[in-house]
mmCIF file of C-alpha atoms in Angstrom:
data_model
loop_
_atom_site.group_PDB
_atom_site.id
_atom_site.type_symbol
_atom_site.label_atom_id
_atom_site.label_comp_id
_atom_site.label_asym_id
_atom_site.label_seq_id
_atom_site.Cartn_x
_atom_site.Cartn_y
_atom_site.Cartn_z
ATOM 1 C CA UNK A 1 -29.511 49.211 -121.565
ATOM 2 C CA UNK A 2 -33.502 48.599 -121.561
ATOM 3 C CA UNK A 3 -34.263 45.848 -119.758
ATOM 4 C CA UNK A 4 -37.317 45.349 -122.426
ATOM 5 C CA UNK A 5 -35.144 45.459 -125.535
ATOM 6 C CA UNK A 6 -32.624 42.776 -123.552
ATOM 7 C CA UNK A 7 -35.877 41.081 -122.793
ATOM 8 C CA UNK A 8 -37.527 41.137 -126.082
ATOM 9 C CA UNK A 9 -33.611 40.352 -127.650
ATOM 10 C CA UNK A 10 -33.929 36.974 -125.413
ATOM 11 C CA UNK A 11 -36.864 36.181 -126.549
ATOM 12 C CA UNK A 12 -36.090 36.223 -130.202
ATOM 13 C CA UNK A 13 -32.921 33.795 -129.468
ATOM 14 C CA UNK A 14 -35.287 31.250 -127.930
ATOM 15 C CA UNK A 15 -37.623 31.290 -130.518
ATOM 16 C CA UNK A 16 -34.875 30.675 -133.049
ATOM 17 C CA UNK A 17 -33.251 28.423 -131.231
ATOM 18 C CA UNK A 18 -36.672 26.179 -131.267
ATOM 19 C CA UNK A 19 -36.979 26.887 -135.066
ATOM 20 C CA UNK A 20 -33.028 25.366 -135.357
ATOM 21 C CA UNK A 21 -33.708 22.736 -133.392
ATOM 22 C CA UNK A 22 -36.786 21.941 -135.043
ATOM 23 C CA UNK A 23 -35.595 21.911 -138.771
ATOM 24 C CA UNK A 24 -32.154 20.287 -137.940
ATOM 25 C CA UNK A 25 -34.457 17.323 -136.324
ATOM 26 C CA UNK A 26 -36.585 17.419 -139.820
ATOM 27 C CA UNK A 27 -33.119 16.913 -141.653
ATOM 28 C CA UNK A 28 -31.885 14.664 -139.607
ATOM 29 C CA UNK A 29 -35.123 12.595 -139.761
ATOM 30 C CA UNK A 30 -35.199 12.769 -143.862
ATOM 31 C CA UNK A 31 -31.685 11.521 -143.835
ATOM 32 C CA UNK A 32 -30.579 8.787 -145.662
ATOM 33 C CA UNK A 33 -29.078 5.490 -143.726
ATOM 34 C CA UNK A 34 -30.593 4.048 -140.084
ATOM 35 C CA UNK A 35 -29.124 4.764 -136.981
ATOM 36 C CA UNK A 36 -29.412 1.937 -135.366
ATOM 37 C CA UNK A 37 -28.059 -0.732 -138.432
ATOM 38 C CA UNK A 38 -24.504 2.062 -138.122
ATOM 39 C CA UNK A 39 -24.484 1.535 -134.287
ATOM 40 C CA UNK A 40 -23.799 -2.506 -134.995
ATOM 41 C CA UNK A 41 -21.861 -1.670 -137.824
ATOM 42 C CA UNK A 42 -19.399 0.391 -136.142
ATOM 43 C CA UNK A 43 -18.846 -2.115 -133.617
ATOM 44 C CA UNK A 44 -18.037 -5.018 -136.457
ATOM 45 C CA UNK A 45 -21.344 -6.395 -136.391
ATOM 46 C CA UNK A 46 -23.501 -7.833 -138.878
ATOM 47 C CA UNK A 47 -27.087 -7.228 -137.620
ATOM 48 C CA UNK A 48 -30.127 -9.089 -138.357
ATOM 49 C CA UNK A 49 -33.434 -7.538 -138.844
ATOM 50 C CA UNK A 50 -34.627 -8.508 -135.455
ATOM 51 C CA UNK A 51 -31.142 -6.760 -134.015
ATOM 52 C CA UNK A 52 -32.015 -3.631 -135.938
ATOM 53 C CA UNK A 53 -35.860 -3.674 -134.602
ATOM 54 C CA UNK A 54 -34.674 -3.924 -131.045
ATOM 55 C CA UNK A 55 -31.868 -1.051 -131.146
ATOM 56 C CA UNK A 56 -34.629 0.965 -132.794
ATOM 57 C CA UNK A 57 -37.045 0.398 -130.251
ATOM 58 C CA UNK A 58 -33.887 1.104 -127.612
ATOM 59 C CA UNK A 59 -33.441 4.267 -129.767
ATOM 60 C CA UNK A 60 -36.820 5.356 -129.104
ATOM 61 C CA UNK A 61 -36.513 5.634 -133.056
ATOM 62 C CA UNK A 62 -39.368 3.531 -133.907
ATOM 63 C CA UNK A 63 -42.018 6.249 -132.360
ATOM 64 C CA UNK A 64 -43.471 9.050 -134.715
ATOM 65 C CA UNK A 65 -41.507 12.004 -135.578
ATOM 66 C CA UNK A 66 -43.866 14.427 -133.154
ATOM 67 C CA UNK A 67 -43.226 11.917 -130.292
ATOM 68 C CA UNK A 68 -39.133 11.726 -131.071
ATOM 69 C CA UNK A 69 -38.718 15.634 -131.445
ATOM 70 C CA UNK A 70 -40.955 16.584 -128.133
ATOM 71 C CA UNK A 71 -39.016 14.537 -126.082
ATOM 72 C CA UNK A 72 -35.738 14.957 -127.248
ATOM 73 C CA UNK A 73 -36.391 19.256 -127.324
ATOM 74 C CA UNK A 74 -38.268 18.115 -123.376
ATOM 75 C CA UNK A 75 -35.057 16.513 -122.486
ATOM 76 C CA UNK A 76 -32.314 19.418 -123.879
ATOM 77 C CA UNK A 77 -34.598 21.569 -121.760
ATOM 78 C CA UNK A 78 -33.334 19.771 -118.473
ATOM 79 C CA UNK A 79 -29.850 19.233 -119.793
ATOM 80 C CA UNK A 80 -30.137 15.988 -121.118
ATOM 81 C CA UNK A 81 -28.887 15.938 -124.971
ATOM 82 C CA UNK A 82 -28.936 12.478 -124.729
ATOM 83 C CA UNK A 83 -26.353 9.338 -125.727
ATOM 84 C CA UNK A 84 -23.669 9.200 -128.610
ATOM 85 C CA UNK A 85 -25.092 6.700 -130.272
ATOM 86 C CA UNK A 86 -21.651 5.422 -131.757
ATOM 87 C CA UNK A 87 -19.466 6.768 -128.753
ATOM 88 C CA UNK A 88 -22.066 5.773 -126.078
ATOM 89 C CA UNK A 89 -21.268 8.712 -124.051
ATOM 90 C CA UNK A 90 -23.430 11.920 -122.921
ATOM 91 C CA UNK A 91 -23.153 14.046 -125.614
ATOM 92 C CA UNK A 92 -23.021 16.808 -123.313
ATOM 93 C CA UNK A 93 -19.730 15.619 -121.863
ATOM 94 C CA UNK A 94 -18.248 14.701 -125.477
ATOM 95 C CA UNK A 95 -19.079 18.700 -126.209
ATOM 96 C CA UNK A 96 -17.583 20.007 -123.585
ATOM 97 C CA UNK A 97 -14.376 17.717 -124.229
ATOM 98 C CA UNK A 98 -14.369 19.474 -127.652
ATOM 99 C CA UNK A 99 -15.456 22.951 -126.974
ATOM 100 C CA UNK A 100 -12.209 24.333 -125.321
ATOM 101 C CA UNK A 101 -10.115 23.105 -128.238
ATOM 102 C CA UNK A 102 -12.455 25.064 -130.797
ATOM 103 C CA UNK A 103 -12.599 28.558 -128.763
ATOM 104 C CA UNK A 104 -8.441 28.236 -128.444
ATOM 105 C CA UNK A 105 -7.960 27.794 -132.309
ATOM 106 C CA UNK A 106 -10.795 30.560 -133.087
ATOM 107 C CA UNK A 107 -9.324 32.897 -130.354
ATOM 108 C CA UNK A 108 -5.921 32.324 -131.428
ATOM 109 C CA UNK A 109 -6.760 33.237 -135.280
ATOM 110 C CA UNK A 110 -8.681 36.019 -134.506
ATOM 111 C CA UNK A 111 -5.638 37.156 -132.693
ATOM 112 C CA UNK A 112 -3.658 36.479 -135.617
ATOM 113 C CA UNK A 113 -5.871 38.326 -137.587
ATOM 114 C CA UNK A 114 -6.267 41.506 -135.985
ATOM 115 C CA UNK A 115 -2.277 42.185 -135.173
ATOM 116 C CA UNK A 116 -2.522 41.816 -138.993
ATOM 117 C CA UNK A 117 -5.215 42.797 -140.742
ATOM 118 C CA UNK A 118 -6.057 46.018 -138.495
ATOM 119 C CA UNK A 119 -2.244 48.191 -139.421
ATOM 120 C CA UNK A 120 -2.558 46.847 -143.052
ATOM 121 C CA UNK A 121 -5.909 48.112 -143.381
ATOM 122 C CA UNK A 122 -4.959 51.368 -141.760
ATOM 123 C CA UNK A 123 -2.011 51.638 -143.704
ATOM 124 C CA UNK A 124 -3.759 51.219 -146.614
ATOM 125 C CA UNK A 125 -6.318 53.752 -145.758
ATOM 126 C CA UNK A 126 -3.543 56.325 -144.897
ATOM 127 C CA UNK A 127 -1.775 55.806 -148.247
ATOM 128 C CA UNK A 128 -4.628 55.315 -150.744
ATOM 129 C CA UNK A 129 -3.205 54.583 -154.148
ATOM 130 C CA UNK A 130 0.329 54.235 -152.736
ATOM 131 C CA UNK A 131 2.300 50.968 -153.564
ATOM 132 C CA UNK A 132 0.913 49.512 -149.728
ATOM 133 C CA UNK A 133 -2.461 50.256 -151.030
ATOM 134 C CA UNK A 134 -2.065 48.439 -154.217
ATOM 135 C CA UNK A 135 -0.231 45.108 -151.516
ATOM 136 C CA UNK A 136 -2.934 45.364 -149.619
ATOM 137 C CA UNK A 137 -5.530 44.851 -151.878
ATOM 138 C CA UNK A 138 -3.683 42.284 -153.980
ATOM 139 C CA UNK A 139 -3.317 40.158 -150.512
ATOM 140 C CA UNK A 140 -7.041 40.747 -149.664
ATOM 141 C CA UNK A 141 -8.245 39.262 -153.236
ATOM 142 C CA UNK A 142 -6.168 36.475 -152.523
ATOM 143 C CA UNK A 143 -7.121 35.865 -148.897
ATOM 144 C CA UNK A 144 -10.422 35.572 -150.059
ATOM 145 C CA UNK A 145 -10.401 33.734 -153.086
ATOM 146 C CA UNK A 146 -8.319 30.760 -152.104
ATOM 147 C CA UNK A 147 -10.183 28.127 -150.042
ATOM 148 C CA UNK A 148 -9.478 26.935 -146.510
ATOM 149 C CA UNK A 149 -8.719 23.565 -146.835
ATOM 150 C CA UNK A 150 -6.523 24.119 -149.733
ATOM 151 C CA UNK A 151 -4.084 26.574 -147.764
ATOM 152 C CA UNK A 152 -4.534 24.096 -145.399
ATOM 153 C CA UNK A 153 -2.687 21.822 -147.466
ATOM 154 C CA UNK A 154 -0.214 24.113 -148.886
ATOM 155 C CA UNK A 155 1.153 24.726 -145.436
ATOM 156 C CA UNK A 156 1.500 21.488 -144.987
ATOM 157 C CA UNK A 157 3.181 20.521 -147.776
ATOM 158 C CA UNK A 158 5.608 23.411 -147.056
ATOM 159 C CA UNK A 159 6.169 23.498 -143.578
ATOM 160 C CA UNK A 160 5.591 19.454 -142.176
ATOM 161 C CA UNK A 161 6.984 17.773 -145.135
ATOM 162 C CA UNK A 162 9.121 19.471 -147.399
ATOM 163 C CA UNK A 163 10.954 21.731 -144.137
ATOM 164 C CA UNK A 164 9.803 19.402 -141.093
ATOM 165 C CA UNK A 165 9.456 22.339 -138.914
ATOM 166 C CA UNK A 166 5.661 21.242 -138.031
ATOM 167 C CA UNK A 167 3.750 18.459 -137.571
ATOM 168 C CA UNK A 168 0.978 16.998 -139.981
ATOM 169 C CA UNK A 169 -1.148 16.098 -137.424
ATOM 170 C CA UNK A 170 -2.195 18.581 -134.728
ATOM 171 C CA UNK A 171 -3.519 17.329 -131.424
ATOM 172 C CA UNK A 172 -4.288 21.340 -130.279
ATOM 173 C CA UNK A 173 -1.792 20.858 -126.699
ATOM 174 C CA UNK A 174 0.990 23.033 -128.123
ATOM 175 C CA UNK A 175 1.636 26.363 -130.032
ATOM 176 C CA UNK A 176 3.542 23.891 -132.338
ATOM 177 C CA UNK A 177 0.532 21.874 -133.046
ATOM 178 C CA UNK A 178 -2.168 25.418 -133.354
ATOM 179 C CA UNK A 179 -0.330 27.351 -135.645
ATOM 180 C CA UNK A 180 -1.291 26.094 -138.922
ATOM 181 C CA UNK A 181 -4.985 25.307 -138.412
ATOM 182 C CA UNK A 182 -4.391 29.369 -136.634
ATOM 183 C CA UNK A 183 -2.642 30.676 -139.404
ATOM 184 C CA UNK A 184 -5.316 28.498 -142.199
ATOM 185 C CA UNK A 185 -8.413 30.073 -140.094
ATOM 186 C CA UNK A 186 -6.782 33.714 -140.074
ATOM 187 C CA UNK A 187 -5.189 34.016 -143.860
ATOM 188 C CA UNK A 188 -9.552 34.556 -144.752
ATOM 189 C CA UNK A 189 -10.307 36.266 -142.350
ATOM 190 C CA UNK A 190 -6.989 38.925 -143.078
ATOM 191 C CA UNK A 191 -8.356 39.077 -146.525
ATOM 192 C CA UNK A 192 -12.144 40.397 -145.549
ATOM 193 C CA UNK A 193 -10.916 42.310 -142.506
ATOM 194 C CA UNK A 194 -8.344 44.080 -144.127
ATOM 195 C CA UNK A 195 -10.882 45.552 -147.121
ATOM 196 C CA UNK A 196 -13.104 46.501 -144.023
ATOM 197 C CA UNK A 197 -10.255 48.218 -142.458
ATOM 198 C CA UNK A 198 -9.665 50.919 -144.963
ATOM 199 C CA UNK A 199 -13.133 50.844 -146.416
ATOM 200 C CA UNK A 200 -14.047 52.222 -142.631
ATOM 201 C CA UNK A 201 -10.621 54.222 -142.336
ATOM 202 C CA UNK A 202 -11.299 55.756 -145.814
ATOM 203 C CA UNK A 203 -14.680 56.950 -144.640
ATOM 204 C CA UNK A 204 -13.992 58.554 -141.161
ATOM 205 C CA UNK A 205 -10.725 60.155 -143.078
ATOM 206 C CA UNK A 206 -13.606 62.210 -145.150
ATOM 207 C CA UNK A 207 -15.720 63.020 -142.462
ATOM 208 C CA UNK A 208 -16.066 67.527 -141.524
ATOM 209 C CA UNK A 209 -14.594 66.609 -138.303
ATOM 210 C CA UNK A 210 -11.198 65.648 -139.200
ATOM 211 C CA UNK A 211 -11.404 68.345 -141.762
ATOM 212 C CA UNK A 212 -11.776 70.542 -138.980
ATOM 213 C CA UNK A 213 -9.200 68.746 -136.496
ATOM 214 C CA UNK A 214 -6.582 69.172 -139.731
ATOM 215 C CA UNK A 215 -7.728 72.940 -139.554
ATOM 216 C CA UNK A 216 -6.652 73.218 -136.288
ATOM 217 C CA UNK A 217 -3.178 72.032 -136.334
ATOM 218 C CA UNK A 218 -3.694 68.513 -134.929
ATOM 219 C CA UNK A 219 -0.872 66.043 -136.401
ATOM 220 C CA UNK A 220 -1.896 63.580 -138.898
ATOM 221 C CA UNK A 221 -1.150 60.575 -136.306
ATOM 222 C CA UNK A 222 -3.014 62.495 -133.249
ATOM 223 C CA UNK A 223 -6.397 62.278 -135.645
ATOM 224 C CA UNK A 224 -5.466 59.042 -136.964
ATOM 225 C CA UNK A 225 -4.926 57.373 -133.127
ATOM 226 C CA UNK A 226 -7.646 60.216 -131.401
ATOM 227 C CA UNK A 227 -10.225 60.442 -133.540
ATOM 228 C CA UNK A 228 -10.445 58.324 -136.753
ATOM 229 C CA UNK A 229 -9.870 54.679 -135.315
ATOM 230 C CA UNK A 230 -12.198 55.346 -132.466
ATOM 231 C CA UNK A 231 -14.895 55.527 -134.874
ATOM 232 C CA UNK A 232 -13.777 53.523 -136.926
ATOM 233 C CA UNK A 233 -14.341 50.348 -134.362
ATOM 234 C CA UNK A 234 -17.539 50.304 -133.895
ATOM 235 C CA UNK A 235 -18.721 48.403 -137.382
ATOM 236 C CA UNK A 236 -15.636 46.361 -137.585
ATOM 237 C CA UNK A 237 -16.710 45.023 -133.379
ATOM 238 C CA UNK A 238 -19.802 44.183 -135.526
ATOM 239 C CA UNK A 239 -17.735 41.929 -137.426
ATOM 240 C CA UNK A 240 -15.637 40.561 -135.184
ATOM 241 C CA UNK A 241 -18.590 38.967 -133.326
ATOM 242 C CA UNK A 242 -19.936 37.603 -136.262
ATOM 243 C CA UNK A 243 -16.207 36.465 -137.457
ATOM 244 C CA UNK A 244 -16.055 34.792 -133.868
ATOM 245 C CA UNK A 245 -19.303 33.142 -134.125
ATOM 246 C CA UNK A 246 -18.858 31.317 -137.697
ATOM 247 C CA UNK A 247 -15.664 30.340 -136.634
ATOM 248 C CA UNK A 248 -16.754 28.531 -133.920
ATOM 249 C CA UNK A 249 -19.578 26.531 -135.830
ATOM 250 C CA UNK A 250 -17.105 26.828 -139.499
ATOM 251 C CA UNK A 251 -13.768 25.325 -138.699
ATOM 252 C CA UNK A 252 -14.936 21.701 -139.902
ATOM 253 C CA UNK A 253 -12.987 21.517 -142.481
ATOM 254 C CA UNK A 254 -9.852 23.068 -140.931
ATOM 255 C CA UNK A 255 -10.074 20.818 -138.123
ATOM 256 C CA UNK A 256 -10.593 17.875 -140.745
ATOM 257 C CA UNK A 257 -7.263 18.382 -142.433
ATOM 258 C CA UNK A 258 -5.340 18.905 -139.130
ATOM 259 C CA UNK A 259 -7.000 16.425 -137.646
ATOM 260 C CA UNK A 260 -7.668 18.549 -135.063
ATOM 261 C CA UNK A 261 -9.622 17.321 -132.028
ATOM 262 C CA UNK A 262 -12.312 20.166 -131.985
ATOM 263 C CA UNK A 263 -16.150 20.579 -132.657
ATOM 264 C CA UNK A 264 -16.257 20.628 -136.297
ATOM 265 C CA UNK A 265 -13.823 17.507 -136.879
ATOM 266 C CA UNK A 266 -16.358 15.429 -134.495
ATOM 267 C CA UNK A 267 -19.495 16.374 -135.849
ATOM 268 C CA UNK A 268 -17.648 15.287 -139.756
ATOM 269 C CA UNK A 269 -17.366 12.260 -137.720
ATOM 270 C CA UNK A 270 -21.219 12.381 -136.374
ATOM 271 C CA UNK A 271 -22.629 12.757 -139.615
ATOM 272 C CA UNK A 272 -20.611 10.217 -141.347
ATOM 273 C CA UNK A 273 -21.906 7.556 -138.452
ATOM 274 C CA UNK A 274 -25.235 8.446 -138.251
ATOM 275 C CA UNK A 275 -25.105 9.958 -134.767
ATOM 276 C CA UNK A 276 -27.649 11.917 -134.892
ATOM 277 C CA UNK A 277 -27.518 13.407 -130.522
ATOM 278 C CA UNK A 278 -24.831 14.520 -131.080
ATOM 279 C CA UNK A 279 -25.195 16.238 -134.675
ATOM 280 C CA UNK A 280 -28.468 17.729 -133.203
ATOM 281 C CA UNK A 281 -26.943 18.851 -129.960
ATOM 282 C CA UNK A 282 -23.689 20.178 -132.337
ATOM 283 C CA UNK A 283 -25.876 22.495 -134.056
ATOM 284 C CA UNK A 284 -28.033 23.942 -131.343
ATOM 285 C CA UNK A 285 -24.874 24.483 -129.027
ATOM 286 C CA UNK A 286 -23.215 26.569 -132.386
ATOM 287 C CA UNK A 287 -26.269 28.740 -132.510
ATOM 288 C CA UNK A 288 -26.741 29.669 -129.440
ATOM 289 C CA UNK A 289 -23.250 30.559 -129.268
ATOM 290 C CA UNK A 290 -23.386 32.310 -132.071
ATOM 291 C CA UNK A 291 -26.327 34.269 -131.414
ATOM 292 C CA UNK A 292 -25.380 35.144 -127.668
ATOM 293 C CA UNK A 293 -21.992 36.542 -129.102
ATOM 294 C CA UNK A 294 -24.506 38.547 -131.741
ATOM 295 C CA UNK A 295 -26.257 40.123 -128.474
ATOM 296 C CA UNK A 296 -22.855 40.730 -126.886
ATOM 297 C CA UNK A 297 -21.737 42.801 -129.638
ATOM 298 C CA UNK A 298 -24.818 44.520 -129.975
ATOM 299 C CA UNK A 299 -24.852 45.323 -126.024
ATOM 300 C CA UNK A 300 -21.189 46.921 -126.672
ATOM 301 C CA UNK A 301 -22.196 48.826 -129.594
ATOM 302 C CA UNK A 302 -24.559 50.199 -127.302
ATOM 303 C CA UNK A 303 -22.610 51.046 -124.801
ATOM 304 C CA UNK A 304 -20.153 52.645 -127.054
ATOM 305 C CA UNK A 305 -22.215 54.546 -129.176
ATOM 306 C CA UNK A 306 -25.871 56.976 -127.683
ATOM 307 C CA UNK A 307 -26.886 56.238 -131.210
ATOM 308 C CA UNK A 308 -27.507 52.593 -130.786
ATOM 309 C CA UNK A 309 -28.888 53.307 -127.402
ATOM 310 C CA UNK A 310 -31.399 55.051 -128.589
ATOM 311 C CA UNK A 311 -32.390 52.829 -131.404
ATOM 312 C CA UNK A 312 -32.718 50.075 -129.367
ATOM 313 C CA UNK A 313 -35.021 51.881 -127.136
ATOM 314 C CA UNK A 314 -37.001 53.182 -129.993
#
């Protein structure tokens, strides 16, 4: 890998990640609501106008905007992403609390996904037209039309309280408790994946070479497992980073219905209380995250294919 592309790569992440921070500090500024009035209210207080002035002040939220966002991007800088300011923790420490839970339940759909979406998508592929074709499609349109949160609730309704074989409310400590937020996560995902599946199956299937290994007496399964899915894996690794990285910033809602204790379900709670560390600090973690799993992908694409190696170094 060049060194200057990784370089250059490294430098585009930090100037995004400025850019995020910057605008999600405009948003959070333009807001509705004050900060510091939810802070007493959250505790049962009624505050007075002199209460509010003084947690503002506290707040440092009575300086201008340029003062607030320069030393609030100085202090992320040295690891300081400040105070909840209705938890009255570090948000760093509240983050981390939250982060494992959030990579399990992504990991675990993706997981999920693949052992299904990957031989449907093949087998699809392998018999176009053929009645697992015409399944797989039908399953894909649905997996992708039906909303998260409302499979979310089906699943409930079927499996917590009409059979009682799971529980509503998932606290993330056992397989019992991950499944359905898993299985809610995965059912989209199946839908997309599969469609990419045979679209990229379908494609190396017409390519001269396994004309040629055909030619030559290979069996259908020694192209399909030697040749075909081989390069068939390097746009769908493309997605799976990207899959991977949304999930990890996009399972709000899931983790909402579940009541999950992950990211997403605590910055819901953030933005309802006017917390605004920790929304901030929510949003910058997800994209840098998401973009370092981007350059991951991209270094493996690299690594698997001479063609991306020598784009990148063009």
């Amino acid at each position: 890998m060049d060194p200057r592309w990784l370089a250059r790569r490294l430098g585009q992440i930090l100037i995004v990640l400025v850019g995020i921070s910057f605008i999600t500090f405009v948003l959070v500024w333009l807001a509705p609501g004050d900060p510091a009035q939810a802070v007493y209210t959250s505790q049962g207080i009624t505050p007075t106008p002199e209460m509010v002035d003084q947690m503002r002040a506290r707040l440092g939220l009575d300086k201008p905007f340029l003062t607030q966002y320069v030393t609030w991007l100085g202090n992320c800088l040295h690891g300081d992403f400040g105070t909840s300011y209705s938890l009255n923790k570090p948000v760093t420490d509240l983050m981390l609390a939250r982060l494992w839970p959030t990579i399990r339940l992504a990991l675990v759909s993706l997981v999920l996904m693949l052992v299904i979406a990957v031989p449907l998508g093949t087998a699809a592929a392998v018999r176009q037209g053929g009645v697992v074709d015409h399944l797989a499609r039908g399953f894909s349109f649905l997996g992708v039309s039906m909303p998260n949160f409302w499979f979310g609730l089906l699943l409930i309704w079927a499996f917590a309280l009409k059979l009682g074989l799971l529980p509503v409310v998932s606290t993330g400590r056992g397989f019992d408790q991950l499944i359905m937020p898993a299985v809610t996560l995965a059912f989209a995902m199946i839908g997309r994946y599969t469609r990419q599946v045979r679209t990229a199956v379908l494609e190396e299937l017409g390519q001269d070479y396994v004309i040629g290994a055909r030619a030559r007496g290979m069996s259908e399964r020694t192209v399909l497992w030697r040749h075909v899915l081989p390069n068939a894996q390097l746009p769908l690794l493309t997605l799976l980073g990207l899959s991977l990285g949304s999930l990890l910033g996009g399972t709000a809602v899931v983790e909402v219905v579940f009541s999950y204790p992950g990211l997403g379900s605590m910055a819901v709670s953030a933005v309802t209380s006017y917390d605004y560390p920790l929304v901030q600090t929510y949003v910058l973690w997800t994209a840098l995250i998401y973009m370092v799993i981007n350059l991951l992908v991209d270094v493996s694409c690299a690594r698997l294919d001479p063609r991306v190696r020598r784009g990148a170094r063009s």
